[in-house]
PDB file of C-alpha atoms in Angstrom:
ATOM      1  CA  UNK A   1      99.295  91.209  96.221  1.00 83.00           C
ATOM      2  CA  UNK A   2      96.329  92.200  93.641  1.00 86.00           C
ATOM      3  CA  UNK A   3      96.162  90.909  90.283  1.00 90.00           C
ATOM      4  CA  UNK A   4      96.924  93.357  88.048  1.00 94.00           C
ATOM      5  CA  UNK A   5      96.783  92.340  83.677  1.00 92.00           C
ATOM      6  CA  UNK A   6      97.093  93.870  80.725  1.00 93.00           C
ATOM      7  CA  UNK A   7      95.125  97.048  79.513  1.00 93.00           C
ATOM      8  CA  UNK A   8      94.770  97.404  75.420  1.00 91.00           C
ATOM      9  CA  UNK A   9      96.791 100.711  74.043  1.00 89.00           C
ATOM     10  CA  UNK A  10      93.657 101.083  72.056  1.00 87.00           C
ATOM     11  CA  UNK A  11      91.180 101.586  74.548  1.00 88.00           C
ATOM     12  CA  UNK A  12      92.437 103.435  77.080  1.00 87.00           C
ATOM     13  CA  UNK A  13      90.823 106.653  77.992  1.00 86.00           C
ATOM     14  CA  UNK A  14      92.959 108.376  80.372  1.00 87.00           C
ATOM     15  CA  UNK A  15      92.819 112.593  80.867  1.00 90.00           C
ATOM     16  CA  UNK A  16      96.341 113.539  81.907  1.00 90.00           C
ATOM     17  CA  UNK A  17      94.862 116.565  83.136  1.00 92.00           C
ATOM     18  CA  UNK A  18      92.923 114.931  85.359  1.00 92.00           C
ATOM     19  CA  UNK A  19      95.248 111.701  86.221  1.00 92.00           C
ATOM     20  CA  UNK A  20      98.223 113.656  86.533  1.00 93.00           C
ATOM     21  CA  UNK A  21      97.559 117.272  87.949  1.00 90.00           C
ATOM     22  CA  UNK A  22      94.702 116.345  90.126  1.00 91.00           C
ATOM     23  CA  UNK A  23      94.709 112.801  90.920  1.00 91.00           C
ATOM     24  CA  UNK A  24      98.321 112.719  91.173  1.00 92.00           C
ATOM     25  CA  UNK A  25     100.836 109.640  91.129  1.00 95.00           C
ATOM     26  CA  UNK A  26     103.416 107.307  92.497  1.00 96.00           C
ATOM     27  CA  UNK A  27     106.623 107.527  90.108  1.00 97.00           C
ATOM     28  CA  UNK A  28     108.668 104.134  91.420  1.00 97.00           C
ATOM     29  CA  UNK A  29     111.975 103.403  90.117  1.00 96.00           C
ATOM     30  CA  UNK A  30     115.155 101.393  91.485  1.00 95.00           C
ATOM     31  CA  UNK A  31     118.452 100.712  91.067  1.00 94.00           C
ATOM     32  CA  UNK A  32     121.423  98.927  92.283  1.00 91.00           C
ATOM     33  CA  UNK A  33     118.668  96.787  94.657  1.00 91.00           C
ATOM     34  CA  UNK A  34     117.111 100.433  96.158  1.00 93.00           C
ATOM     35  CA  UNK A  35     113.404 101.011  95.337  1.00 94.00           C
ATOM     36  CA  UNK A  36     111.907 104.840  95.921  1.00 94.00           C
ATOM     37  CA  UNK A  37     108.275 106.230  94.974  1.00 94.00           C
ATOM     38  CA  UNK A  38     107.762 109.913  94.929  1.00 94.00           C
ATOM     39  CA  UNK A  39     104.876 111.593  94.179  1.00 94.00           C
ATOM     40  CA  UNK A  40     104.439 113.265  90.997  1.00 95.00           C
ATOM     41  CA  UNK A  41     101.660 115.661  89.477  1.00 94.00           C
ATOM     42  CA  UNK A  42     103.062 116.913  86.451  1.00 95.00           C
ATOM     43  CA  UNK A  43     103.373 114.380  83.752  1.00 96.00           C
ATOM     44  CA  UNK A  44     101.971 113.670  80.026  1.00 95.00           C
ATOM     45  CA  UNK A  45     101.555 110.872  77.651  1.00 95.00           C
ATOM     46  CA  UNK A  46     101.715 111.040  73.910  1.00 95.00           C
ATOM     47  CA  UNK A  47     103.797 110.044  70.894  1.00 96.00           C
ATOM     48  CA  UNK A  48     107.184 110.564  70.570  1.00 98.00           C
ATOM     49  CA  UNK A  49     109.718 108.794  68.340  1.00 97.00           C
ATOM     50  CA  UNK A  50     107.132 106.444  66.420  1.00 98.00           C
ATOM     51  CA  UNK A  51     106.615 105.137  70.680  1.00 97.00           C
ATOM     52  CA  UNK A  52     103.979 105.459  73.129  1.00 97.00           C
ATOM     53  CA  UNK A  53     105.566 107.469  75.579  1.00 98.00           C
ATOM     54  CA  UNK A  54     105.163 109.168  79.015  1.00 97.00           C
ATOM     55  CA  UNK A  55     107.132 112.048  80.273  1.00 98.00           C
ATOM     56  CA  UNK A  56     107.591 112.562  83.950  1.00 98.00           C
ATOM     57  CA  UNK A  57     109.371 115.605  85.455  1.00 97.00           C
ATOM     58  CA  UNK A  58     111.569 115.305  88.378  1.00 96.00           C
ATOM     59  CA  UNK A  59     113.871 117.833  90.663  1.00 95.00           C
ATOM     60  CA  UNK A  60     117.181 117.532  90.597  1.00 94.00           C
ATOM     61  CA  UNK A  61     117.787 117.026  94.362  1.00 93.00           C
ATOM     62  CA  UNK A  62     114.820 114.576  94.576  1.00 93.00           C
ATOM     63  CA  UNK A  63     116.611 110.845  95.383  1.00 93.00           C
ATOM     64  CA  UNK A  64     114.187 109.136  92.910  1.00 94.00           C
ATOM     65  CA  UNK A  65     116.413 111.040  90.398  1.00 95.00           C
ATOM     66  CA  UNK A  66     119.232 109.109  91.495  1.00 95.00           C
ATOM     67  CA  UNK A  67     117.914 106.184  90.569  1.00 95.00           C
ATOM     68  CA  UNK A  68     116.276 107.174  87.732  1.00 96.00           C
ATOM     69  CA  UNK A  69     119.829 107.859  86.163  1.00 97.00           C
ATOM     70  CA  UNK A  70     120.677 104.591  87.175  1.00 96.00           C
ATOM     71  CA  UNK A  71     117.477 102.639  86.155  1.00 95.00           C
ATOM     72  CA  UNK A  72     116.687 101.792  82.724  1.00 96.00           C
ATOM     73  CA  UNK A  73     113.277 101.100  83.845  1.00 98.00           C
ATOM     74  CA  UNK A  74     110.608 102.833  86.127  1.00 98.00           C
ATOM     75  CA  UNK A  75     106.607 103.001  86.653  1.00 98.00           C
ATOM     76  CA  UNK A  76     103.590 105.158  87.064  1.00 98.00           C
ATOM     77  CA  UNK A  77     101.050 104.243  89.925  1.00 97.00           C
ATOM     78  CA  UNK A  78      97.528 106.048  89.695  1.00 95.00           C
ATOM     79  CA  UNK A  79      95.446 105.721  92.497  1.00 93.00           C
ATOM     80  CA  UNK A  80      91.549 105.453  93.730  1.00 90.00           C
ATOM     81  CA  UNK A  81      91.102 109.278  95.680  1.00 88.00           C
ATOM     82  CA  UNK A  82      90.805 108.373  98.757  1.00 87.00           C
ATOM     83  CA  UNK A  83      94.944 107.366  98.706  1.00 87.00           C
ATOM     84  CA  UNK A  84      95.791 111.109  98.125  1.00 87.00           C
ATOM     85  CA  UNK A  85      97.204 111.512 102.252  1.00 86.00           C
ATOM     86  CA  UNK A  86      99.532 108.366 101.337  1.00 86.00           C
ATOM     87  CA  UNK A  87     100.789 110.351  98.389  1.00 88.00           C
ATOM     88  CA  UNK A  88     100.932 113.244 100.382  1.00 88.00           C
ATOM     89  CA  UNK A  89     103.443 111.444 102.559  1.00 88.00           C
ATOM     90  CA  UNK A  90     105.099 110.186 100.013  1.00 86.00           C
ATOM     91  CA  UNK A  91     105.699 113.649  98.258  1.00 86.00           C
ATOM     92  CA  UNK A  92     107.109 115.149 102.304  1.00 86.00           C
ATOM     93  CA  UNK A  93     109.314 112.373 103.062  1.00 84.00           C
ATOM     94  CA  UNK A  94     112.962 111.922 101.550  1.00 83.00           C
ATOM     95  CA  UNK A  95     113.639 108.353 100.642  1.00 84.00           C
ATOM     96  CA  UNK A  96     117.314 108.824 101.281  1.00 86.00           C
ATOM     97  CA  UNK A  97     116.006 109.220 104.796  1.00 83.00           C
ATOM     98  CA  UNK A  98     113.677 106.627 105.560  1.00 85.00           C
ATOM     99  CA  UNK A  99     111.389 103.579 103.838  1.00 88.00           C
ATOM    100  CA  UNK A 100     109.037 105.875 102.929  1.00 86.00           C
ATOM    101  CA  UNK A 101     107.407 103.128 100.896  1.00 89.00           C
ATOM    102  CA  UNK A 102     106.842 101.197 104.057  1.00 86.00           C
ATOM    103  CA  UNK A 103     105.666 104.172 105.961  1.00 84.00           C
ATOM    104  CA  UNK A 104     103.226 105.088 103.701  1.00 85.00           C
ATOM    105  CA  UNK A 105     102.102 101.478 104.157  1.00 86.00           C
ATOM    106  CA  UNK A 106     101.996 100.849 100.228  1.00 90.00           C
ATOM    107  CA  UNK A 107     102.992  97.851  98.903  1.00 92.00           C
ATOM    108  CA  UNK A 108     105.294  97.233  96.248  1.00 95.00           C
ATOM    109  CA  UNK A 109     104.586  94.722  93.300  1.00 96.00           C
ATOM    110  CA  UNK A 110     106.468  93.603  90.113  1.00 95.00           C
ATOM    111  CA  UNK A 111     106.002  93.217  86.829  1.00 96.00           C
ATOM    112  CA  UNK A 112     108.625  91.633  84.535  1.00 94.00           C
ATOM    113  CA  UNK A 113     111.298  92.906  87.134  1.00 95.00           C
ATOM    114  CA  UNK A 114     109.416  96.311  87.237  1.00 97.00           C
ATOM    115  CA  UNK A 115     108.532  97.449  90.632  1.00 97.00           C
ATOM    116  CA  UNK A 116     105.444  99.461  90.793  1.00 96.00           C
ATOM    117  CA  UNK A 117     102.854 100.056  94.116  1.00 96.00           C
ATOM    118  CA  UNK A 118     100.169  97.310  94.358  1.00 95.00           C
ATOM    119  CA  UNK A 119      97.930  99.454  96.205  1.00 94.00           C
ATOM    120  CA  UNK A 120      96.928 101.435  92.721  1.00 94.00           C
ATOM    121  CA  UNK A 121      94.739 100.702  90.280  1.00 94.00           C
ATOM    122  CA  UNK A 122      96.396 101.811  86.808  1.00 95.00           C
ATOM    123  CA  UNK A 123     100.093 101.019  85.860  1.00 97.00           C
ATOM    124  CA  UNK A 124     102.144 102.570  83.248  1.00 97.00           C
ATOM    125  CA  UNK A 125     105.545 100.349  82.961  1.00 98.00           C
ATOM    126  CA  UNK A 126     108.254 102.249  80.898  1.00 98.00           C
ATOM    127  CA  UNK A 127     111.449 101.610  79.531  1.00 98.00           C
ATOM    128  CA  UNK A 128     113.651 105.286  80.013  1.00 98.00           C
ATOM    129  CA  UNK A 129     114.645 106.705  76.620  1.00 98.00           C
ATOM    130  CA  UNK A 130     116.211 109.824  77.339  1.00 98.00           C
ATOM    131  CA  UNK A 131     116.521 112.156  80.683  1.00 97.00           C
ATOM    132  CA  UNK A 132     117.016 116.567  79.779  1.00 97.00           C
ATOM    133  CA  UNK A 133     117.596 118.819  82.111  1.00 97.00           C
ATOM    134  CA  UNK A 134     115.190 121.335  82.015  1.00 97.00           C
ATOM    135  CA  UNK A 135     117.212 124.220  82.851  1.00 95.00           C
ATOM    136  CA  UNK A 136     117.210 128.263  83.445  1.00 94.00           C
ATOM    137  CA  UNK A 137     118.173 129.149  79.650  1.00 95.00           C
ATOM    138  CA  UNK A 138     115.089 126.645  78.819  1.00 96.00           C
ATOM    139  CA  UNK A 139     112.523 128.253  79.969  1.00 95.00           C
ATOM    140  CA  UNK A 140     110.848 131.393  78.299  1.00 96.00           C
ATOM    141  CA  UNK A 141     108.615 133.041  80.242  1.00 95.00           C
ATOM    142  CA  UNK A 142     110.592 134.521  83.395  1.00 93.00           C
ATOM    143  CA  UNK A 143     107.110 133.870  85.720  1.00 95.00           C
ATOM    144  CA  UNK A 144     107.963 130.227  85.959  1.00 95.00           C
ATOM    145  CA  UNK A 145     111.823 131.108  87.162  1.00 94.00           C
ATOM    146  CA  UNK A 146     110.337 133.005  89.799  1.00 93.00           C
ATOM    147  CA  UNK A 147     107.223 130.842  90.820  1.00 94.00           C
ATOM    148  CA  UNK A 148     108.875 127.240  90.617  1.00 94.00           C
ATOM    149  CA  UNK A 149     112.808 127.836  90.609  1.00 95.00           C
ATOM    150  CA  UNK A 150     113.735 130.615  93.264  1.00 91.00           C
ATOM    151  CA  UNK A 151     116.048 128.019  95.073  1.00 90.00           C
ATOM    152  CA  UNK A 152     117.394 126.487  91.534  1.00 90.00           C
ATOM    153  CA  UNK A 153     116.578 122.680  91.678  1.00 93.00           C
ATOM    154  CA  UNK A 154     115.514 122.513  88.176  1.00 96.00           C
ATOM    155  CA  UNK A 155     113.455 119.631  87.035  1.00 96.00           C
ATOM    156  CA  UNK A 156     114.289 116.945  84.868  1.00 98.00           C
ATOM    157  CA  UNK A 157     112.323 115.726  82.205  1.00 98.00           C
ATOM    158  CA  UNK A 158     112.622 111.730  81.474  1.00 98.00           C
ATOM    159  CA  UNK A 159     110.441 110.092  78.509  1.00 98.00           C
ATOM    160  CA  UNK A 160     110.111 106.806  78.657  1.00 98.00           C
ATOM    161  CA  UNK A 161     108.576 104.291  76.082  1.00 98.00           C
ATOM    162  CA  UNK A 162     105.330 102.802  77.235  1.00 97.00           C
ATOM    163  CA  UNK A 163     106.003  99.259  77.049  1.00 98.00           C
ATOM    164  CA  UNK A 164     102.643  98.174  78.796  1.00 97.00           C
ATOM    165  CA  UNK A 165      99.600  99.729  80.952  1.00 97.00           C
ATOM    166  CA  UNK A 166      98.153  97.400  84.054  1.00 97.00           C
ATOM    167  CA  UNK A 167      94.448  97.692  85.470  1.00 95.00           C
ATOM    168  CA  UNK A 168      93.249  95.767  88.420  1.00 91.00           C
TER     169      UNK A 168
END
């Protein structure tokens, strides 16, 4: 296992833009003993609710979901590039399925009872504070229907309060 510690709210200098829809990430959550990663490359960080929040957005049908709505906790993972074919796999392969976490060969770590994946370099452990269903009615501009929800599995947005960021 690395050693992973605290990173200061105040100096961190992370583009979402960059981090989230390029770089990508491993969203880990569990519940009821099960642990699942998926990859995610949609995501934000702000204020929200006098908190330090991040928002992660995830289908309906995804099993991660599941345990989302079970979880009161989950984590964000950012990696060094050359781990984007492990998130590949990890964005192909059903959890419900298979150990996907094992055959990605990633490692999972814990902090304060919060899994996240040792083999990244940045952590973002959050405490869920509310799950919406982004749904047809929700969205304004017909384009997106047609370009990201042909089939129907919406995404769900959950915002979670930041409770602390980890750097190795």
């Amino acid at each position: 296992m690395h050693t992973f510690q605290p990173y200061p709210f105040d100096v961190i200098e992370v583009n979402p833009f960059i981090k989230f829809g390029q770089d990508w990430a491993a969203l880990t959550s569990e519940a009821q003993g099960k642990i699942n990663c998926m990859t995610i490359s949609w995501g934000g960080l702000g204020e929200l609710w006098d908190k330090h929040v991040a928002t992660v957005y995830v289908r309906g049908s995804r099993y991660t979901k599941e345990l989302l709505d079970n979880g009161d906790h989950f984590s964000i993972t950012f990696f060094e590039p050359h781990y984007k074919n492990w998130l590949k796999y990890l964005g192909a392969v059903s959890g419900r399925q298979e150990d996907k976490i094992s055959g990605a060969r990633l490692t999972i770590n814990r902090h304060k009872d919060v899994p996240f994946v040792d083999d990244g370099n940045f952590v973002i452990i959050c405490r869920k504070l509310s799950s919406t269903l982004i749904g047809p009615d929700d969205i304004l501009d017909s384009s997106i229907l047609t370009k990201h929800y042909s089939e129907g599995d919406h995404h769900y947005m959950f915002v979670g309060e930041i409770l602390e960021l980890l750097a190795r």
